[in-house]
XYZ file of C-alpha atoms in Angstrom:
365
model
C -147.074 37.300 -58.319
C -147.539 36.615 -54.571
C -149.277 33.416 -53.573
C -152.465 33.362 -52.303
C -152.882 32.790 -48.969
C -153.479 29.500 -47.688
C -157.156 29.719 -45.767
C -159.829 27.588 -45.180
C -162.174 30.397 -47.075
C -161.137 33.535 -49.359
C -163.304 35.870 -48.570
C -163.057 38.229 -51.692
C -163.492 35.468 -54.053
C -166.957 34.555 -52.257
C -167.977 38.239 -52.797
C -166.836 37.371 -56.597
C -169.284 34.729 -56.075
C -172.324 36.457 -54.957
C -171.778 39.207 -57.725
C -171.799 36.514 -60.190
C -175.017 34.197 -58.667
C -176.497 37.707 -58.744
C -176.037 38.526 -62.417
C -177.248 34.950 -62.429
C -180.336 35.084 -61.380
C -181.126 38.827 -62.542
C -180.727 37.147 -65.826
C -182.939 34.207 -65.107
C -185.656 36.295 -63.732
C -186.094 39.252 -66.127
C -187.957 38.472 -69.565
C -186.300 41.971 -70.698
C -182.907 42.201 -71.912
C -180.382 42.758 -68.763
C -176.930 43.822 -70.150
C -174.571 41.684 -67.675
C -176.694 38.992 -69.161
C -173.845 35.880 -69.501
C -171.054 37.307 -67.657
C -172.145 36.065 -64.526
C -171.184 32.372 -65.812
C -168.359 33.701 -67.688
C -167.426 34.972 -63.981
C -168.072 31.134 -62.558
C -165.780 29.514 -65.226
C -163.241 31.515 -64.784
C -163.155 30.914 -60.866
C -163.431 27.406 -61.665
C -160.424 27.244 -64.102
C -158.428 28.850 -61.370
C -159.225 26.764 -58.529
C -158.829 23.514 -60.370
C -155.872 24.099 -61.955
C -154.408 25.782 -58.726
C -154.975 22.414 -57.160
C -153.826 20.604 -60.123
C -150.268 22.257 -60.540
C -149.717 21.723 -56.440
C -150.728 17.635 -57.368
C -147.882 17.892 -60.354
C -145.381 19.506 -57.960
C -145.697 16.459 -56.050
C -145.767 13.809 -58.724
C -142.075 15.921 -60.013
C -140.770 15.931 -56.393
C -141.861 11.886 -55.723
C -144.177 12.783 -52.690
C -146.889 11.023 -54.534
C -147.774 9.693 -58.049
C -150.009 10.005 -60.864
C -153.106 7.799 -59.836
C -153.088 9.170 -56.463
C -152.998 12.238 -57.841
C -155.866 12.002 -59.804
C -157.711 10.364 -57.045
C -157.213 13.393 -54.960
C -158.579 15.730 -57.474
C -162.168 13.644 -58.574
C -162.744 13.104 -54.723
C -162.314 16.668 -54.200
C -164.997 17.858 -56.745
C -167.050 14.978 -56.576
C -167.803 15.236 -52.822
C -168.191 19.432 -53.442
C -170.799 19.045 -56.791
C -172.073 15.717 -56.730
C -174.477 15.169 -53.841
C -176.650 17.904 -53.779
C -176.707 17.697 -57.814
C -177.814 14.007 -57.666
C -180.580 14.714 -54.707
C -181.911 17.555 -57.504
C -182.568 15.324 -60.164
C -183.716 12.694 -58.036
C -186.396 14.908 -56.246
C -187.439 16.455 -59.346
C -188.061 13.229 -60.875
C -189.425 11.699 -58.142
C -192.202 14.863 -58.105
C -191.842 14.436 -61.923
C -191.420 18.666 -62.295
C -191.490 19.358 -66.127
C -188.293 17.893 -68.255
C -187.125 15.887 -65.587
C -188.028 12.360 -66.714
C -186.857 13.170 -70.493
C -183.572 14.608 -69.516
C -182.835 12.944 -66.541
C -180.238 10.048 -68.278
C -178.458 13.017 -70.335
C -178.503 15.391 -66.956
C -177.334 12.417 -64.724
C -174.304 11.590 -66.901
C -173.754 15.534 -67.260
C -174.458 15.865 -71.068
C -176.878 18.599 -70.520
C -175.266 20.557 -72.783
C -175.452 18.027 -75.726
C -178.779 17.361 -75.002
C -179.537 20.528 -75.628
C -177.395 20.918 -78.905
C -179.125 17.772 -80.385
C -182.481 18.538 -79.212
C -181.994 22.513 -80.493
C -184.032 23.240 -77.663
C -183.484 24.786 -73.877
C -184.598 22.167 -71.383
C -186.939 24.303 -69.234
C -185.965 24.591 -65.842
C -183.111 22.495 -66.273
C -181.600 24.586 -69.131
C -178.823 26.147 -66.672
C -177.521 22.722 -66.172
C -175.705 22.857 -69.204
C -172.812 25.061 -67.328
C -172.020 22.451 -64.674
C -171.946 20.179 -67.610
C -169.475 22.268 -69.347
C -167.474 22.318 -66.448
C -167.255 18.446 -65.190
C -166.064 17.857 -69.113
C -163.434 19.946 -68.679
C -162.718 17.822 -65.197
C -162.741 15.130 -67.075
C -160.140 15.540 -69.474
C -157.440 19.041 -68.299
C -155.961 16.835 -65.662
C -153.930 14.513 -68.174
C -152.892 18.245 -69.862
C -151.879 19.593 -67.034
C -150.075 16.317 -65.499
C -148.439 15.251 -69.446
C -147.458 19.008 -70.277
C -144.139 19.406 -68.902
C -143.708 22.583 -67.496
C -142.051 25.041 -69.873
C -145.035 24.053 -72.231
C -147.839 24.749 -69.606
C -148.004 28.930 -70.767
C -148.471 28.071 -74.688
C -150.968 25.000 -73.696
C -152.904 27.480 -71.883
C -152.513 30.204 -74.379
C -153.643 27.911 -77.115
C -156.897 26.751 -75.058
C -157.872 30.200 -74.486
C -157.503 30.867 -78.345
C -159.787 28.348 -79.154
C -163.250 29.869 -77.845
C -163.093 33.233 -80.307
C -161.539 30.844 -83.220
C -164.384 28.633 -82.374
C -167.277 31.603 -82.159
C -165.886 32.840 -85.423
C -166.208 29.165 -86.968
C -169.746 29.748 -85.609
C -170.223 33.242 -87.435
C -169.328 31.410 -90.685
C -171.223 28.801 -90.376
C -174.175 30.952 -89.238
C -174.754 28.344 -86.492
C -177.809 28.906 -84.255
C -177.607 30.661 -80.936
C -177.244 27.764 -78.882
C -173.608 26.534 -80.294
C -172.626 29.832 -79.656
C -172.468 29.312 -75.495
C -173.046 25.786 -74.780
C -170.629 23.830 -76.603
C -167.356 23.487 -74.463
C -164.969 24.952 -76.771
C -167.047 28.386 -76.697
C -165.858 28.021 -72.507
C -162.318 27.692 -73.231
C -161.373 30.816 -72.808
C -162.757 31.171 -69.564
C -162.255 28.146 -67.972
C -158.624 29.120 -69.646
C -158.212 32.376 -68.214
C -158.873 31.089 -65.037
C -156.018 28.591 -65.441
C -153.300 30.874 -66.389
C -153.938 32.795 -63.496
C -153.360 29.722 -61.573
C -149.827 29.405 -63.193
C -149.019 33.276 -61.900
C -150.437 32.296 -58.467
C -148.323 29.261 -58.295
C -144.802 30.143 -59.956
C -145.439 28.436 -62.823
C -143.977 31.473 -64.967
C -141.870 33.714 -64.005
C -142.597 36.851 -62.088
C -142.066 39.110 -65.395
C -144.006 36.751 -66.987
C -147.011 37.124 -64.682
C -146.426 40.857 -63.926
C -146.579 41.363 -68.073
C -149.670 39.185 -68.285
C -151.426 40.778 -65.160
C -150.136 44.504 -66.273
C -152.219 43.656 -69.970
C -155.314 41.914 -68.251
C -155.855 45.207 -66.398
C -154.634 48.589 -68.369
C -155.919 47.149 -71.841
C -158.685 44.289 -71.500
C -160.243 45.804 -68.004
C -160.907 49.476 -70.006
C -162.166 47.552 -73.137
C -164.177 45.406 -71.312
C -166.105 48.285 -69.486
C -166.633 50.171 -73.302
C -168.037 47.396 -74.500
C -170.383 46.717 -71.394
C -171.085 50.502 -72.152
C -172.357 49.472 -75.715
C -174.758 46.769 -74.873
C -176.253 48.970 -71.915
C -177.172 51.765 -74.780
C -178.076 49.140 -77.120
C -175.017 49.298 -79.488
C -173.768 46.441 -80.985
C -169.618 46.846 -81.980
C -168.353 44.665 -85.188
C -168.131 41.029 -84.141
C -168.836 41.588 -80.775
C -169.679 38.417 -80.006
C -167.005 36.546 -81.512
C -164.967 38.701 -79.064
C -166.698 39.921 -76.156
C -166.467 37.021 -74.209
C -162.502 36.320 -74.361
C -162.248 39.890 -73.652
C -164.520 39.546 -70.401
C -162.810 36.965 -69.421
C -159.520 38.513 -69.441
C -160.717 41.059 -67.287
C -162.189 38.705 -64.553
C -158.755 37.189 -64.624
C -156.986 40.560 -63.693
C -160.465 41.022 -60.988
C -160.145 37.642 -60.048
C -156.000 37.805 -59.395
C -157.016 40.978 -57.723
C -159.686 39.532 -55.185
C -157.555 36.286 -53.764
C -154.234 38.779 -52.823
C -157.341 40.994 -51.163
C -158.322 44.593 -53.003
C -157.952 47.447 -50.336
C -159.529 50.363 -49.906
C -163.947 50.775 -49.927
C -163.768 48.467 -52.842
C -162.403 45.718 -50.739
C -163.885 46.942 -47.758
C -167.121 45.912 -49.453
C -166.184 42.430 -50.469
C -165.131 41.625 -46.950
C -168.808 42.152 -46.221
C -170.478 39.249 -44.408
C -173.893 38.913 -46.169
C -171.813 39.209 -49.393
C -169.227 36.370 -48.221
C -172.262 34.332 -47.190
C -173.819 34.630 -50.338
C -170.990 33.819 -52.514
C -170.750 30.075 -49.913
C -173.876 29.561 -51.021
C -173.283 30.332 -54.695
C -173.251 26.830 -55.840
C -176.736 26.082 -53.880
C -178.639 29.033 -55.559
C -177.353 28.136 -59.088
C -178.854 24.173 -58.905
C -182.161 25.408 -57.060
C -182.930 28.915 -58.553
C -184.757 27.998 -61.172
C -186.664 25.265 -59.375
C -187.735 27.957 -56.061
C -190.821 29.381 -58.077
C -192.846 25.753 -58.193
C -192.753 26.404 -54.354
C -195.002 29.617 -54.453
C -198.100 28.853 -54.332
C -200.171 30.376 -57.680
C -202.675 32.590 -55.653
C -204.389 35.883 -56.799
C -201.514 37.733 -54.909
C -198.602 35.975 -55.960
C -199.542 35.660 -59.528
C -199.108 39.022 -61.000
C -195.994 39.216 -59.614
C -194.652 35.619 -61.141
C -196.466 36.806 -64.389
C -194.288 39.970 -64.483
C -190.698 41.600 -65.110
C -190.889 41.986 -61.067
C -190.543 38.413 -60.158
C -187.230 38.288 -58.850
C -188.792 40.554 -55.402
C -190.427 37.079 -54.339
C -187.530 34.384 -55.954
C -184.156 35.708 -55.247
C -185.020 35.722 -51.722
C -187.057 32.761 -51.267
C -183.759 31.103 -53.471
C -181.676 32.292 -50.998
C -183.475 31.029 -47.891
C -183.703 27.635 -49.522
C -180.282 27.804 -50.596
C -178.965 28.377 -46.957
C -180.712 25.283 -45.308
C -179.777 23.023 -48.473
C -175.873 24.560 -47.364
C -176.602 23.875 -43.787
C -177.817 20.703 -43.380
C -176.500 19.052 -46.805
C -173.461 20.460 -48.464
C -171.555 21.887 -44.960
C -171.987 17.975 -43.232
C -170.975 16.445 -46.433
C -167.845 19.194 -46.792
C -167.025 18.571 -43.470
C -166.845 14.522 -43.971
C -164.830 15.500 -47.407
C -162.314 16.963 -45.128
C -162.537 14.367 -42.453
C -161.762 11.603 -45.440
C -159.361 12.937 -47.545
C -157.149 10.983 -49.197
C -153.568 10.632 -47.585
C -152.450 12.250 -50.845
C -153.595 15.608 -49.764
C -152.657 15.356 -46.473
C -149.452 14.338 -47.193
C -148.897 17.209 -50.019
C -150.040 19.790 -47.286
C -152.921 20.372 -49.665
C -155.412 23.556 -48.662
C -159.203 21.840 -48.323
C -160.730 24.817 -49.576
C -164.774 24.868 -49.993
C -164.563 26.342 -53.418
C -162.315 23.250 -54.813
């Protein structure tokens, strides 16, 4: 497979962005059933897998070739992610304590260590408007721990590891079907990510050679003439309300195939109206400012004032008219005058690893 391009933005992956904050907060501000309902994270994680272990097989290259070495390595990779999720997260919980907004107080330890996600599982209960936290979570667990895979797995071994982490999330929702486990262990318990956060990595190894071209053709050719068509039938069945055997054991590993064919699609650029649209500005924007909108939208609506105009309208299915703007808006300062200086430092102090390595500073790492 070609390489992506080296850029400081990819402009198709932010419109994969802003179509996934979208299903987002459609989601988060309907109280009916929306069918896309989930996908929009499933979207996220497998961006996330990509990008991380993108960066992470470009470190190993290095550490085989003797430009650099494991600790450096690391370093490079924590500073990276650290400077892009850290500081606006921490100023969240901080301001929400500090105004002491509902939840905040009793999760803050548990949301400050990123256990949101086991909070939840213990507690057996959604944490208000700090529920969504449990993603990011999710995700800085898997930070924690797939860099010593990825750096320890010797090469020839990276397809099965990968294979085998993507396998666990349906072997793990099936576990779940057994077991009749509630709801919540079905989505926020990191092995029910794997696969997506897995997906997202073996695209990584087409991107970056790490399998052969036959290899990545045959893997790419199956992603998008088998799990792409299946995908879309069973999106089909949950808009008309029809639930397939086992769907959700399933569903997921299958969606998240096909954002790994969408997603391989999007960062060599889609042509044609399709990616005509996706080169769109407000789209491009939106998807920068992804990351904003998912720690603030669910905190935008203690902002509007409870008046006999505004009330209805927070009271109803119709909400999102007044939020998903108003998130937006918010979202663009918080980019503007927090997250773009603090990127912009990132870049201005990164390690001598990276520099040295020739490493792309991309926002999204």
């Amino acid at each position: 497979m070609e390489r992506v391009k080296t850029t400081e933005r990819i402009s198709q992956l932010d419109a994969l962005r802003a179509f996934a904050i979208t299903i987002v907060l459609i989601h988060h501000y309907r109280d009916t059933r929306f069918f896309l309902s989930g996908f929009g994270a499933t979207l996220f994680f497998v961006l996330s897998g990509f990008f991380a272990t993108k960066s992470l097989l470009k470190l190993k290259s290095g550490i085989i070739t003797g430009r650099t070495q494991t600790m450096p390595a690391l370093k490079v990779f924590y500073f990276k992610r650290w400077m892009r999720l850290w500081p606006l997260y921490y100023l969240l919980l901080a301001l929400t304590l500090f105004l002491n907004v509902e939840n905040a107080r009793s999760t803050f330890l548990w949301n400050a260590a990123f256990l949101s996600n086991f909070n939840v599982l213990i507690s057996g209960n959604w944490s208000g408007r700090f529920s969504p936290l449990w993603a990011l979570s999710v995700l800085e667990q898997f930070y924690l721990v797939w860099p010593a895979f990825i750096f320890a797995c010797p090469k020839k071994f990276l397809l099965p590891l990968i294979l085998a982490v993507v396998a666990v999330a349906p072997l793990y929702r099936f576990g779940c079907y057994l077991t009749h486990a509630p709801p919540i262990y079905w989505c926020v318990m990191p092995f029910a990510s794997f696969d997506q956060l897995g997906c997202g990595a073996l695209l990584a190894l087409c991107v970056e050679n790490a399998v052969s071209k036959s290899t990545a053709t045959v893997i790419l050719g199956i992603a998008g003439k088998f799990f792409v068509p299946l995908f879309c039938l069973l999106l089909l069945c949950k808009y008309l309300n029809v639930d397939p055997p086992f769907c959700a054991i399933y569903i997921g590993t299958v969606a998240s195939i096909s954002f790994l064919w969408l997603t391989g699609k999007a960062a060599n650029g889609i042509a044609g109206p399709v990616g005509h649209l996706m080169y769109n500005p407000f789209l491009c924007h939106l998807g920068m400012l992804s990351y904003s909108i998912f720690l603030l939208h669910d905190f935008t609506e203690l902002m509007v004032p409870k008046t006999w105009f505004f009330r209805p309208i927070l009271e109803s299915n119709y909400k999102a008219i007044i939020l998903m703007p108003l998130t937006v808006l918010v979202a663009h300062f918080a980019w503007r005058f927090i997250e773009a200086p603090i990127l912009s430092l990132r870049k201005k102090i990164m390690p001598p690893t990276a520099v040295a390595l020739d490493l792309p500073v991309l926002i999204a790492d």
